[in-house]
Coordinates of C-alpha atoms in Angstrom, one line a residue:
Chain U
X1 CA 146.1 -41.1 -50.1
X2 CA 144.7 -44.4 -49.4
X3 CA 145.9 -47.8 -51.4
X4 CA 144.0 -50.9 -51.5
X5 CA 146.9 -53.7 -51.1
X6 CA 146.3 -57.1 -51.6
X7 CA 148.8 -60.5 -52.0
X8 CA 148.0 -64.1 -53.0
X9 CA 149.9 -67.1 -53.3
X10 CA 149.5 -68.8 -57.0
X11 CA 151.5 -72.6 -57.7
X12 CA 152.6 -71.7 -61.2
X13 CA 155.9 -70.4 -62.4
X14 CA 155.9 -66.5 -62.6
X15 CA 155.7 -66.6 -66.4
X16 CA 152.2 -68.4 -66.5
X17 CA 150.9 -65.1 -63.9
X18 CA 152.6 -62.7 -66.1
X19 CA 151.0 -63.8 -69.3
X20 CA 147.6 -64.1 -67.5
X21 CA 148.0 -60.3 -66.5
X22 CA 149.5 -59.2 -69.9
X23 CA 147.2 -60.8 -72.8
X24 CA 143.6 -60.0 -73.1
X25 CA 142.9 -63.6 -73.1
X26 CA 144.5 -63.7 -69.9
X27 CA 142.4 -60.9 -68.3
X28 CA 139.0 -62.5 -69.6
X29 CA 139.8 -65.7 -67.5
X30 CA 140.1 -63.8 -64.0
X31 CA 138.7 -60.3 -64.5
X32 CA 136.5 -59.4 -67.2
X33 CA 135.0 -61.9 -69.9
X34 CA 134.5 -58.8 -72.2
X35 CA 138.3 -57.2 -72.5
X36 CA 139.4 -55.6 -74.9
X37 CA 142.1 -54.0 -76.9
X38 CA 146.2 -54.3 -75.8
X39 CA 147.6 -55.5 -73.0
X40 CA 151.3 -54.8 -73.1
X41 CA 153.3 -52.0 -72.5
X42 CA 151.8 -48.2 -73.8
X43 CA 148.7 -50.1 -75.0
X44 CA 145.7 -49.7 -73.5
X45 CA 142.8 -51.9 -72.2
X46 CA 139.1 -51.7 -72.6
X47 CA 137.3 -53.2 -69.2
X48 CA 133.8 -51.9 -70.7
X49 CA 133.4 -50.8 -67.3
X50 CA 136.8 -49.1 -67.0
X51 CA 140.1 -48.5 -69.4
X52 CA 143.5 -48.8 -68.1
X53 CA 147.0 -48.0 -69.8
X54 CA 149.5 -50.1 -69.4
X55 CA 152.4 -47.9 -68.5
X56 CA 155.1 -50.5 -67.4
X57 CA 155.8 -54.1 -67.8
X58 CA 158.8 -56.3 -66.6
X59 CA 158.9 -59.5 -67.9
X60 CA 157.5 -62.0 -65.1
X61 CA 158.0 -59.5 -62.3
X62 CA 155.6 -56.5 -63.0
X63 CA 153.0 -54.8 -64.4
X64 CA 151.4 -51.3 -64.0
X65 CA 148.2 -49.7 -65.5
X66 CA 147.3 -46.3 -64.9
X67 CA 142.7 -45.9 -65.3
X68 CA 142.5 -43.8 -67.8
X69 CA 138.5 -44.4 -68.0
X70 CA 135.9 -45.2 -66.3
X71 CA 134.3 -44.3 -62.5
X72 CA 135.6 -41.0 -61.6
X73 CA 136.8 -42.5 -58.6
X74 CA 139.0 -44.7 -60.3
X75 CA 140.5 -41.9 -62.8
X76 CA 143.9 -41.0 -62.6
X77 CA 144.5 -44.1 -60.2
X78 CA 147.4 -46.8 -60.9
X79 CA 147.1 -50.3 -60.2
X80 CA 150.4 -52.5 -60.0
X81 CA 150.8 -55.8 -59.9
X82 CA 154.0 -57.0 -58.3
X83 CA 154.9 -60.8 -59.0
X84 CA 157.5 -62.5 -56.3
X85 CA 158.7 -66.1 -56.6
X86 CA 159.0 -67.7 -53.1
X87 CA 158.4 -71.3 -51.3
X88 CA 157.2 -72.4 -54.2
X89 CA 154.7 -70.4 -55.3
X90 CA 154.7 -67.0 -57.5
X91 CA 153.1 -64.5 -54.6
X92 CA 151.0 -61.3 -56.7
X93 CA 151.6 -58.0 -54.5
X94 CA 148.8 -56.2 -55.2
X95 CA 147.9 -52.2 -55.2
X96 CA 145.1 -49.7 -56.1
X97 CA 146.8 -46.3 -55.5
X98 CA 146.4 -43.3 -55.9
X99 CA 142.7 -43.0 -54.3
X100 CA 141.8 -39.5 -53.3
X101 CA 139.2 -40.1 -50.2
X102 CA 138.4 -43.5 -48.3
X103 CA 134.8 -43.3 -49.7
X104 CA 132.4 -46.5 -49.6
X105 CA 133.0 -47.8 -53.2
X106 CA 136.9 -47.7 -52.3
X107 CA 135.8 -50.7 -49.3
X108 CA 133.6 -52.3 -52.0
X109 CA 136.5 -52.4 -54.6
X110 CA 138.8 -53.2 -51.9
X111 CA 136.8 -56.6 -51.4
X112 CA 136.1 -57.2 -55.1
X113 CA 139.7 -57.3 -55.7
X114 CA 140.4 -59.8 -53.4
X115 CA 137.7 -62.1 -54.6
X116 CA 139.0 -61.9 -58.6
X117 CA 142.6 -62.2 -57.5
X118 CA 141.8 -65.1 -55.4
X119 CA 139.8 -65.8 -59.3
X120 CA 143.5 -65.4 -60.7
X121 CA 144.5 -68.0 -58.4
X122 CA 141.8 -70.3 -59.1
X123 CA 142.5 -69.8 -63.1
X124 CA 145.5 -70.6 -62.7
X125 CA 146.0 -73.4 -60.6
X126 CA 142.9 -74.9 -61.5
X127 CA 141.5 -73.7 -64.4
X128 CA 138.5 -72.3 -62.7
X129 CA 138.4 -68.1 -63.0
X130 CA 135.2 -66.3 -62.1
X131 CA 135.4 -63.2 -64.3
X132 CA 132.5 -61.1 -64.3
X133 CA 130.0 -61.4 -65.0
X134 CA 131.0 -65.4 -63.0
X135 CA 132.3 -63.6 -60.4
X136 CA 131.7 -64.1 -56.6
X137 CA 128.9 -61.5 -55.6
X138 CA 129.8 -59.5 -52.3
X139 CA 126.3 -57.9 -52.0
X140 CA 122.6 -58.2 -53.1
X141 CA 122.3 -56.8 -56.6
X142 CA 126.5 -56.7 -56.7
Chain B
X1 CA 148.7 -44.7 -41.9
X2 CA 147.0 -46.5 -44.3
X3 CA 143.7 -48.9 -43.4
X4 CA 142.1 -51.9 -44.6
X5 CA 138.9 -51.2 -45.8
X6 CA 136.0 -53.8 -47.0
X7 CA 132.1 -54.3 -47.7
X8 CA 129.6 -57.1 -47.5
X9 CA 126.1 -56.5 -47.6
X10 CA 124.2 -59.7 -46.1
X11 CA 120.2 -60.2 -46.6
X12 CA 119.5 -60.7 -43.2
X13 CA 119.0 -58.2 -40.1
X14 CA 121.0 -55.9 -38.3
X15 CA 120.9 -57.6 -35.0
X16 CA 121.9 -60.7 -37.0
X17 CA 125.0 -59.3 -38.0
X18 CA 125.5 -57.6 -34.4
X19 CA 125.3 -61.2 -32.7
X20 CA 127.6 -62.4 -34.5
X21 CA 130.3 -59.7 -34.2
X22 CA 129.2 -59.5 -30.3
X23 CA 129.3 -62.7 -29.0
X24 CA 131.9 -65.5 -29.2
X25 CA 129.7 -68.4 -30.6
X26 CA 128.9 -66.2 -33.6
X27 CA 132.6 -65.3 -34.2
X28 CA 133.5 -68.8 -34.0
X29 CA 131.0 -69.6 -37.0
X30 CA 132.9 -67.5 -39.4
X31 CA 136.2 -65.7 -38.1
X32 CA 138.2 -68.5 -35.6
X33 CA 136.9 -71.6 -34.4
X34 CA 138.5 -71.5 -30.8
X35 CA 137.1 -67.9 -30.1
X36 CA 137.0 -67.4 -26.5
X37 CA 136.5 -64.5 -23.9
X38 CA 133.7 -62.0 -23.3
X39 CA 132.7 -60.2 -26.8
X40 CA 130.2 -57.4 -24.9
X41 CA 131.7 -53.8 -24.8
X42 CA 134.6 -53.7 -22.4
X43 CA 135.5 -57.7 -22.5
X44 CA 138.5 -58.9 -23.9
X45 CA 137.9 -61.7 -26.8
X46 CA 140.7 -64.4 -27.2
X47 CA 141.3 -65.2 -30.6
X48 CA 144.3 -67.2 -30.1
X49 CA 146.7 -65.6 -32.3
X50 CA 145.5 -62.5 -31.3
X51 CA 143.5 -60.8 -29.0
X52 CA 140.7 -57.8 -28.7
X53 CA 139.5 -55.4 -26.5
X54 CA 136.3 -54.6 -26.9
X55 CA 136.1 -50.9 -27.0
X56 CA 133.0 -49.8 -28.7
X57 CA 129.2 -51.1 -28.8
X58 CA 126.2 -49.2 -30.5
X59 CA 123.3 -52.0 -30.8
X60 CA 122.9 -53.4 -34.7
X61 CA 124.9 -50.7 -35.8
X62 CA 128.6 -50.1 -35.1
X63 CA 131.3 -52.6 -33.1
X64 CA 134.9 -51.2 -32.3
X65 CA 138.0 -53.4 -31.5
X66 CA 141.4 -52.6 -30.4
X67 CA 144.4 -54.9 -31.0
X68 CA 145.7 -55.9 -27.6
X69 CA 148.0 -59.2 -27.8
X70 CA 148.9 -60.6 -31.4
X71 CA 151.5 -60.2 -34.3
X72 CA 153.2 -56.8 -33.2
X73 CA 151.6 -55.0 -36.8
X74 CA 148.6 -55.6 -35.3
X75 CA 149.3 -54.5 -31.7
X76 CA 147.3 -50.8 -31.0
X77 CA 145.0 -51.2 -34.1
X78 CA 141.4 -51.0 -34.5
X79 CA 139.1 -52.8 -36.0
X80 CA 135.4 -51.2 -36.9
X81 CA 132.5 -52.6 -38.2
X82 CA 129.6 -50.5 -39.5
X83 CA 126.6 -51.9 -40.1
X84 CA 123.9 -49.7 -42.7
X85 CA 120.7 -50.9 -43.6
X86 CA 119.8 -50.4 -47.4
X87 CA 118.4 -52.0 -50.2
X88 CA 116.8 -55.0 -48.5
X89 CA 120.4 -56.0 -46.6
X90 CA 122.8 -55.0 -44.6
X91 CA 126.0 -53.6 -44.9
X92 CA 129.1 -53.8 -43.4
X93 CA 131.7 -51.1 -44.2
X94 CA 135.1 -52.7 -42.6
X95 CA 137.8 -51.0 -41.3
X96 CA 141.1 -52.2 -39.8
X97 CA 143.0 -48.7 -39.3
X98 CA 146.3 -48.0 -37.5
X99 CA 149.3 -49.7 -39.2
X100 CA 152.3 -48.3 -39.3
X101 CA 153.6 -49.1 -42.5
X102 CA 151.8 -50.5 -45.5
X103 CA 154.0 -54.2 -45.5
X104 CA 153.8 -57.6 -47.2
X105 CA 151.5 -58.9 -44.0
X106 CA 149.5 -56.0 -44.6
X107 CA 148.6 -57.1 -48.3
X108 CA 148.0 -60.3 -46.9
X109 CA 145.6 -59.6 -44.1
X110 CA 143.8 -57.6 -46.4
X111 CA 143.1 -60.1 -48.5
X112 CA 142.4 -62.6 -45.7
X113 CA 139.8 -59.9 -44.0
X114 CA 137.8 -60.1 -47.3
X115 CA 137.8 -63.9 -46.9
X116 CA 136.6 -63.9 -43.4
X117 CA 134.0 -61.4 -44.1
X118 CA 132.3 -63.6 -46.7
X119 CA 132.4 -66.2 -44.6
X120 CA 130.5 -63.9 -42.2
X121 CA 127.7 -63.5 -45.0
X122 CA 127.6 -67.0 -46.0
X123 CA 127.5 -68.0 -42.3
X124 CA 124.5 -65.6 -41.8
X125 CA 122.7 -66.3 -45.2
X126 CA 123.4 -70.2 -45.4
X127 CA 124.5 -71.3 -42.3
X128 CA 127.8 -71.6 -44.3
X129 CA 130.3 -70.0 -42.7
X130 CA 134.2 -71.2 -43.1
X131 CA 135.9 -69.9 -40.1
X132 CA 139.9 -70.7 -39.0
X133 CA 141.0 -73.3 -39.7
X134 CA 138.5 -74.3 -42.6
X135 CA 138.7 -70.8 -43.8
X136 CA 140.0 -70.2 -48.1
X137 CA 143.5 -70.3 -48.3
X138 CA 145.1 -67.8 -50.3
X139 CA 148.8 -69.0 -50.9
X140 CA 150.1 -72.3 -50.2
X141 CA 150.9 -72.9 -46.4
X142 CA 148.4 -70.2 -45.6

């Protein structure tokens, strides 16, 4: 099965990532203005769009949610966020899995995802995130 | 063996995009400045850290690349890009297919092919495009 994979480079300690990926706060800086609901291990987050459980957590290293809502391509699929101190910088591994065909809105998610990480990044270093609905549009009427 | 997969839709014309996946002045305005080499089917294009063989050409619709000098994960991959006109734009479902394995450069390019690709549609919509080397970075030292 196909796996979106992604990886940016972010110039905070690993902690500061973590916390952005594991509060709701967090999330509404870089992903979604709207979430809601519990972000750390077995609780489960409301996207509006989609809801994800968070099934495992390691302090500063990693975090993994399983869709447990949301467009029935995403169902069922598990999203991981690996976190990798190195050079300086706290590199996010990123992957989608669990995908069951290549279809068009997995390339259109596969771009999206690159454009809210790199808003993780900008949150981050800069204090600048682009959740939706600030986000970077990738297509007319995106 | 897992594939990178994107999609932009840009409001301009097909044979916009085509021109500027076909011939090496419109891949330097948003891919790599120093593109060189012959971008018509059968040419080789020189993109300095890697190079392309032009394999495939279908007029405003479909161009096909294979991986023929570069970083060795790239070497024997191809790179497609299908362009679909709908909804007053067009767009381009990317695909770079082939690699062997899915490793940490592979995260990364995915993320960097998302880049380039909306620097495609900002060269085409706004005359904005940010090729190598004034492309986003997306980890320090990138």
């Amino acid at each position: 099965m196909p796996d979106i994979l992604h990886r940016v480079g972010i110039k905070v300690p690993s902690k500061n990532v973590y916390e952005a990926l594991t509060t709701v706060k967090g999330l509404a800086h870089w992903w979604i203005t709207e979430t809601k609901g519990n972000a750390k291990k077995g609780g489960n987050i409301d996207f509006g769009f989609s809801r994800m459980r968070v099934l495992e957590t390691k302090p500063d290293r990693f975090v993994k949610w399983k869709c447990v809502g949301g467009p029935k391509e995403w169902l069922g699929t598990e999203i991981t966020f690996q976190l990798i101190r190195k050079a300086g910088q706290t590199f996010v591994l990123f992957k989608h899995a669990g995908w069951k065909e290549p279809v068009v809105f997995m390339h259109h998610c596969s771009t999206k995802w690159a454009v809210f990480l790199l808003s993780l990044r900008d949150w981050l270093e800069k204090g600048e995130g682009r959740p939706s609905p600030y986000d970077i549009k990738i297509h007319v009427g995106d």
